[in-house]
Structure formats: structure tokens, C-alpha cells
Coordinates of N, CA and C in Angstrom, one line a residue:
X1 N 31.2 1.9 273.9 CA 30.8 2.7 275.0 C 31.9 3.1 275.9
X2 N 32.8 2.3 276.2 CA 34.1 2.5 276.9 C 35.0 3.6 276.6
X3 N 34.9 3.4 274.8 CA 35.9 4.3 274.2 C 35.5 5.4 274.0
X4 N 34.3 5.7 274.4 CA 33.6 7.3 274.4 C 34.0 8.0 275.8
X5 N 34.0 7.0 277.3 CA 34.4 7.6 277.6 C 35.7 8.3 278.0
X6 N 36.3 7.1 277.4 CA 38.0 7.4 277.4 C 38.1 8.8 276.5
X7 N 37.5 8.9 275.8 CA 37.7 10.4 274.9 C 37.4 11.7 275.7
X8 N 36.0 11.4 276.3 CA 35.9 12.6 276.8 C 36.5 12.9 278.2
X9 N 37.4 12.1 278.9 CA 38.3 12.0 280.0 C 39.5 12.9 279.4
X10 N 39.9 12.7 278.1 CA 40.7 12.7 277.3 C 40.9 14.2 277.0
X11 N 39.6 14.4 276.8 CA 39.7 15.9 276.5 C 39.2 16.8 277.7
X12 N 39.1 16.2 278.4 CA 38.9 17.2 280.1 C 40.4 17.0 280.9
X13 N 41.4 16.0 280.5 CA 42.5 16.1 281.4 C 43.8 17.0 280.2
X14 N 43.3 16.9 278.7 CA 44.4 17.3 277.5 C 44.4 18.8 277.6
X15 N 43.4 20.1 278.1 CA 43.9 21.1 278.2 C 44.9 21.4 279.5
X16 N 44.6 21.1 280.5 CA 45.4 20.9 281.6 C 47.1 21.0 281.1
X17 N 47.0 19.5 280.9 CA 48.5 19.4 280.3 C 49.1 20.2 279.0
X18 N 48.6 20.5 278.1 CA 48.3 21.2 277.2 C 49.1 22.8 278.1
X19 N 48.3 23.3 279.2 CA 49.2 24.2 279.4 C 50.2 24.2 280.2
X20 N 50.4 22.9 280.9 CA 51.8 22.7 281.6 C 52.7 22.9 280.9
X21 N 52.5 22.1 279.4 CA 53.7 21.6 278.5 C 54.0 23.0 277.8
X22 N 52.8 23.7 277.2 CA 53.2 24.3 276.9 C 53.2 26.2 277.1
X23 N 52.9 26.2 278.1 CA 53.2 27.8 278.7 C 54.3 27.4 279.6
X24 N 54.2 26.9 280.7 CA 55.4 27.0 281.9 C 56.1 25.9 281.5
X25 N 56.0 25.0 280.9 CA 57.0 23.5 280.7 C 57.1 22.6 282.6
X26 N 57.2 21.6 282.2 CA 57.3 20.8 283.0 C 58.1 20.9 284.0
X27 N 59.3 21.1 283.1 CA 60.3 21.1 284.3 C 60.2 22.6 284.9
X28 N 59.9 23.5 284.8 CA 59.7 24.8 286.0 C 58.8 24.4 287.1
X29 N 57.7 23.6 286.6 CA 56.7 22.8 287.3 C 57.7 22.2 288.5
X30 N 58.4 21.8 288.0 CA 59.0 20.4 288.7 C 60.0 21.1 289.8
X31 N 61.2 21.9 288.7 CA 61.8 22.4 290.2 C 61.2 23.7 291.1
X32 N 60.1 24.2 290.6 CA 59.3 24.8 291.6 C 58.5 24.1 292.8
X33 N 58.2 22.7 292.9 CA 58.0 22.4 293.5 C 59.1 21.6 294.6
X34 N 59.9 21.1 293.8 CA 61.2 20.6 294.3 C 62.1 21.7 295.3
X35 N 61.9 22.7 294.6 CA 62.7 24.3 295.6 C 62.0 24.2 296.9
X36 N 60.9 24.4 296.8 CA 59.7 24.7 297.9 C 60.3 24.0 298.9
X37 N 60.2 21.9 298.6 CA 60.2 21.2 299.4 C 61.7 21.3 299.8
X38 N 62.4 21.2 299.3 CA 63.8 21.9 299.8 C 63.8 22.8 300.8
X39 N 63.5 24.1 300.5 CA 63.4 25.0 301.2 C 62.8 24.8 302.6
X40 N 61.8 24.1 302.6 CA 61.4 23.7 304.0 C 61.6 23.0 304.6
X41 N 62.4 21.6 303.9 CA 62.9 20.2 304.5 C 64.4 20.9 305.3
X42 N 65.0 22.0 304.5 CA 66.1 22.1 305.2 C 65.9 23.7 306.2
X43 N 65.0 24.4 306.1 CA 64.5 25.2 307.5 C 64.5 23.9 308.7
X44 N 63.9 22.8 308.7 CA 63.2 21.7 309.4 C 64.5 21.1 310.3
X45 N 65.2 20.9 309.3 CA 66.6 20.4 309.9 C 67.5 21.0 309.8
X46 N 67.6 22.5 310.2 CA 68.5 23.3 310.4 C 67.7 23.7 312.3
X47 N 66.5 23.6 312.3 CA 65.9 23.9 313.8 C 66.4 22.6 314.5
X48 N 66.3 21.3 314.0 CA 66.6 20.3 314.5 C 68.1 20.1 315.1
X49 N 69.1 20.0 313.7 CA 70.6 20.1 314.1 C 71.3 21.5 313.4
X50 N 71.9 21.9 314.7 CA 72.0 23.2 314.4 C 73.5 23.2 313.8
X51 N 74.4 22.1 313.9 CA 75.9 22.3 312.9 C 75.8 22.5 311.8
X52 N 76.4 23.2 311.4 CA 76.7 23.3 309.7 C 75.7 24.3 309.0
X53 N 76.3 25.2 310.3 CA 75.0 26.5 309.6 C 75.3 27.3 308.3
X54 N 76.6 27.3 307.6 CA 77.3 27.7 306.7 C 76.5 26.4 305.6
X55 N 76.5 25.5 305.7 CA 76.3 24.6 305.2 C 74.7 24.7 304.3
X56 N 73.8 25.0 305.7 CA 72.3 25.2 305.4 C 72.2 26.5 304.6
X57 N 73.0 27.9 304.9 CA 72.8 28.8 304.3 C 73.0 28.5 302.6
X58 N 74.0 27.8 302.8 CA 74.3 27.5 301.3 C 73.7 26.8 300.2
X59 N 72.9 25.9 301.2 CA 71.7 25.0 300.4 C 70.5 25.7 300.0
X60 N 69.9 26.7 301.2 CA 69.3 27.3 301.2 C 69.0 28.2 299.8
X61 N 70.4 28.9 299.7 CA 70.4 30.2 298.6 C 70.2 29.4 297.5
X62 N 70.9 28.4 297.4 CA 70.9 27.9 296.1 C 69.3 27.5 295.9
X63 N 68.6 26.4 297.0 CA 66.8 26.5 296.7 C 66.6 27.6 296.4
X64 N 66.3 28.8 297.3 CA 66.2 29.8 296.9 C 66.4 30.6 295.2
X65 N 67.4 30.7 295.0 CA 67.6 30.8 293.5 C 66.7 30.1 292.9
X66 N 67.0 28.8 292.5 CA 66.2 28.1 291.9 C 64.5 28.3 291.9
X67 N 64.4 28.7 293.0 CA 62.8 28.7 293.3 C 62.4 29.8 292.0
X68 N 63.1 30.9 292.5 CA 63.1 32.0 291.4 C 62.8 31.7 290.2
X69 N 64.2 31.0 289.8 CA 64.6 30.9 288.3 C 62.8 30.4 287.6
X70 N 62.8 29.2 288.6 CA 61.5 28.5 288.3 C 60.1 29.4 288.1
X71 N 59.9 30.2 289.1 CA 59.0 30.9 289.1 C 58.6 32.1 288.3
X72 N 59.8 32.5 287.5 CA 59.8 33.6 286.6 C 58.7 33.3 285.5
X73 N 58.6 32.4 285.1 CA 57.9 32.4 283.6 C 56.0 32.4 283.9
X74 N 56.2 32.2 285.4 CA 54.5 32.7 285.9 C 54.7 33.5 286.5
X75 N 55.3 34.7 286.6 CA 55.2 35.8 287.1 C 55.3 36.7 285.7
X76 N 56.0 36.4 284.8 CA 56.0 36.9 283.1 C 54.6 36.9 282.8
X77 N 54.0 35.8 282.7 CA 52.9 36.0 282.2 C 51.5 36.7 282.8
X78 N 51.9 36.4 284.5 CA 50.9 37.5 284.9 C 51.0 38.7 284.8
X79 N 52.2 39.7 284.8 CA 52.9 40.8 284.5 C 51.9 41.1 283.2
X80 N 51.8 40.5 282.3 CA 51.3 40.6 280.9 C 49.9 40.3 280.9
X81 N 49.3 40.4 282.2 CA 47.9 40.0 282.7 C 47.5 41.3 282.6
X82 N 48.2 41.9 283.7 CA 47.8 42.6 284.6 C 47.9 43.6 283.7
X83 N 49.1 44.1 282.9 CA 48.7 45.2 282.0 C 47.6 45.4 281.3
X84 N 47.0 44.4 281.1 CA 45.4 44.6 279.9 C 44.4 44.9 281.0
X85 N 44.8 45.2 282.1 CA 43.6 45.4 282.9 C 43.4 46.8 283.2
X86 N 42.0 47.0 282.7 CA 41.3 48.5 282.9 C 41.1 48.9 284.4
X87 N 41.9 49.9 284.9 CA 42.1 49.7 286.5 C 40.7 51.1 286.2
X88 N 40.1 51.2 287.2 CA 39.1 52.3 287.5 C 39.6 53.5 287.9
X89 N 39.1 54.6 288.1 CA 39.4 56.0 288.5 C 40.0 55.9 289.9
X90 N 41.0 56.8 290.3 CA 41.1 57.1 291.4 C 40.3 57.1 292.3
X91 N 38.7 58.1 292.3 CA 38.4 58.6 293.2 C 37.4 57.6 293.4
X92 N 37.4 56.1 292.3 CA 36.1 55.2 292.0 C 37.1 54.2 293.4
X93 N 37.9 53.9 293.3 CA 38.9 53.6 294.4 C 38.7 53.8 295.4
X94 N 39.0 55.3 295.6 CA 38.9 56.1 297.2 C 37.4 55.3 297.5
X95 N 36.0 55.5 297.0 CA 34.9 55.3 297.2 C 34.9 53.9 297.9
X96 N 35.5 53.2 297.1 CA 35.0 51.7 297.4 C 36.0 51.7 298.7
X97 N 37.1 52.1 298.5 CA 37.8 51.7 299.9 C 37.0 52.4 301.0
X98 N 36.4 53.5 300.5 CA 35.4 54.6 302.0 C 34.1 52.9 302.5
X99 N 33.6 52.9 301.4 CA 32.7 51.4 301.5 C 33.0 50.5 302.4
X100 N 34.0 49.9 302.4 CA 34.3 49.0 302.9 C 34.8 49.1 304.4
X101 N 35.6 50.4 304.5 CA 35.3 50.9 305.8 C 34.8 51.2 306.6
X102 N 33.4 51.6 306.0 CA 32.3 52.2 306.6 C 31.6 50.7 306.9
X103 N 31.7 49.6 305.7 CA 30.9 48.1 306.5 C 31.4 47.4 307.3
X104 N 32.8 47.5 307.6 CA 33.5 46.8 308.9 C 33.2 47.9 309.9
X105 N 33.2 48.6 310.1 CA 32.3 49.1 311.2 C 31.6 49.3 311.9
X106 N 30.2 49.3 310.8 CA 29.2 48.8 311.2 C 29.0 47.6 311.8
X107 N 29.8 46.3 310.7 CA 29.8 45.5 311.0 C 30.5 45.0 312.5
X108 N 31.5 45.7 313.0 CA 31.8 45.5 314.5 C 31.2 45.9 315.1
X109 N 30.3 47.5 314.8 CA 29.7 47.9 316.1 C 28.1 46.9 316.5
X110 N 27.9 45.8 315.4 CA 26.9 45.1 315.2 C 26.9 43.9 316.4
X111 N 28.6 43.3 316.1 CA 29.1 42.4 316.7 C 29.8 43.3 318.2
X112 N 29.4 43.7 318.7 CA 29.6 44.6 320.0 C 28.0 44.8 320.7
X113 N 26.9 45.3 319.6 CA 25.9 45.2 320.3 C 25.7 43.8 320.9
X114 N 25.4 42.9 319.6 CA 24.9 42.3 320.2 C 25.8 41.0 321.4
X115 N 27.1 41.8 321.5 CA 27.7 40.3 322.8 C 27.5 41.4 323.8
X116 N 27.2 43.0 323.7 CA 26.5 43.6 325.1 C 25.2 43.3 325.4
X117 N 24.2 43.3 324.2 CA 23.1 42.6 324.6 C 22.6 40.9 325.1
X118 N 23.5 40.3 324.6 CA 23.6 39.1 325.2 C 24.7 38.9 326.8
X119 N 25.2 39.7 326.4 CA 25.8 40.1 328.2 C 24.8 40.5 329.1
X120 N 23.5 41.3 329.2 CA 23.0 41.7 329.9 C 21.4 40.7 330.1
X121 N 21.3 39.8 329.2 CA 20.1 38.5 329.5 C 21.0 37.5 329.3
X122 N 22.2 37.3 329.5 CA 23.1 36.1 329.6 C 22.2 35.0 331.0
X123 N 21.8 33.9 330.5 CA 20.9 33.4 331.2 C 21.8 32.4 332.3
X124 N 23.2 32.2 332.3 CA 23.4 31.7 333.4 C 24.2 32.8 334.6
X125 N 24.1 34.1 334.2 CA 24.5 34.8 334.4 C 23.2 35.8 335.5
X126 N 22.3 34.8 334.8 CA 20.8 36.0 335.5 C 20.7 34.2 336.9
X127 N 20.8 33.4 336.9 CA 21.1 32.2 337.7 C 21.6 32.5 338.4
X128 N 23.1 32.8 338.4 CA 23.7 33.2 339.7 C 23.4 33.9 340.8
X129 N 23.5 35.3 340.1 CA 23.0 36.6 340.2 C 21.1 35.9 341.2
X130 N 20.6 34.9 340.8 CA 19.4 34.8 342.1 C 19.6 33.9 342.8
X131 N 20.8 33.4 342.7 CA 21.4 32.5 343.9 C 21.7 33.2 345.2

């Protein structure tokens, strides 16, 4: 009974890793997260102690770099995403953007009625006002 469920744990955590290992590899994994924490450990303590500003710049580019280097092979593959994608017509575009503009409008002039109409029976407001 145990070992069934060890299997199917097995095969719910094995694609996961499956694509760490083998699309981005681990270590991009790794110094992309490591750049990050860099990058912000030393913004953190460059506002703290301000000597050695040559210093931080230098640390900095180099995270920087790295962040990159790291990040290229998921920006590759989305690049190779995004090409297979059937983009819609121009003017199917224009429409939906007219759409969306025309619902936030409404949509505020909605949220304008009703804080004027709750402005005008605002009930501690009608309180005073018979004080």
C-alpha cells in the first residue's frame, strides 16, 4: 500500500524535474536565482554603506551579466513559443482594444454614479446636516 503511493508521488514530482534537468538544466536554475539574490542583497547594502561605490558597481554588472547568461535559454524557448502563435487580424485587435475601452468607462462612469449617489443619501451626512 505504501509503495503505491510512493509511485504515484513519483510520478507527479518526475515531470517537474524532468524539465528542470532537462530543458533549462539546473544550474541556470541555480545561478538565476543566485543573480537575483545578489542583485538585491547588494542594492540593500549599497543604500546602507555607501563606500565602495566602484566596488558595488562592479559586483553589480557582473550579477547582472550572469542574470542574463542564466536567463537566455527561457527566453529561447519562449521566443520559439511565441512564433507558433496565430496572432489575429489587425482590425480584430483595434476592436477588442475599442472593447475594452469602452468597458473601463463605463465601468468608471458606474463607479462615479454610484459614490455620487451614495454622496447624496450618505446617512451620516443627512445626521448632521439635521443637527
Amino acid at each position: 500500500m505504501v509503495s503505491k503511493k510512493n509511485k504515484t508521488e513519483e510520478l507527479i514530482v518526475n515531470p517537474l524535474y524532468d524539465i528542470l534537468k532537462k530543458e533549462y538544466g539546473f544550474k541556470n536554475v541555480f545561478f538565476l536565482i543566485c543573480s537575483v539574490i545578489s542583485m538585491g542583497l547588494l542594492k540593500t547594502l549599497f543604500k546602507i554603506n555607501e563606500c565602495g561605490e566602484k566596488i558595488f558597481y562592479s559586483f553589480f554588472t557582473l550579477s547582472f551579466f550572469v542574470f542574463l547568461i542564466s536567463i537566455y535559454p527561457f527566453i529561447k524557448k519562449s521566443i520559439k513559443d511565441i512564433n507558433l502563435i496565430v496572432w489575429p487580424l489587425f482590425h480584430e485587435i483595434i476592436f477588442k482594444i475599442i472593447n475594452v475601452v469602452c468597458f473601463s468607462l463605463v465601468l468608471i462612469g458606474m463607479f462615479r454614479f454610484f459614490n455620487w449617489l451614495y454622496s447624496c443619501i450618505d446617512p451620516v451626512e443627512t445626521l448632521k446636516s439635521l443637527k
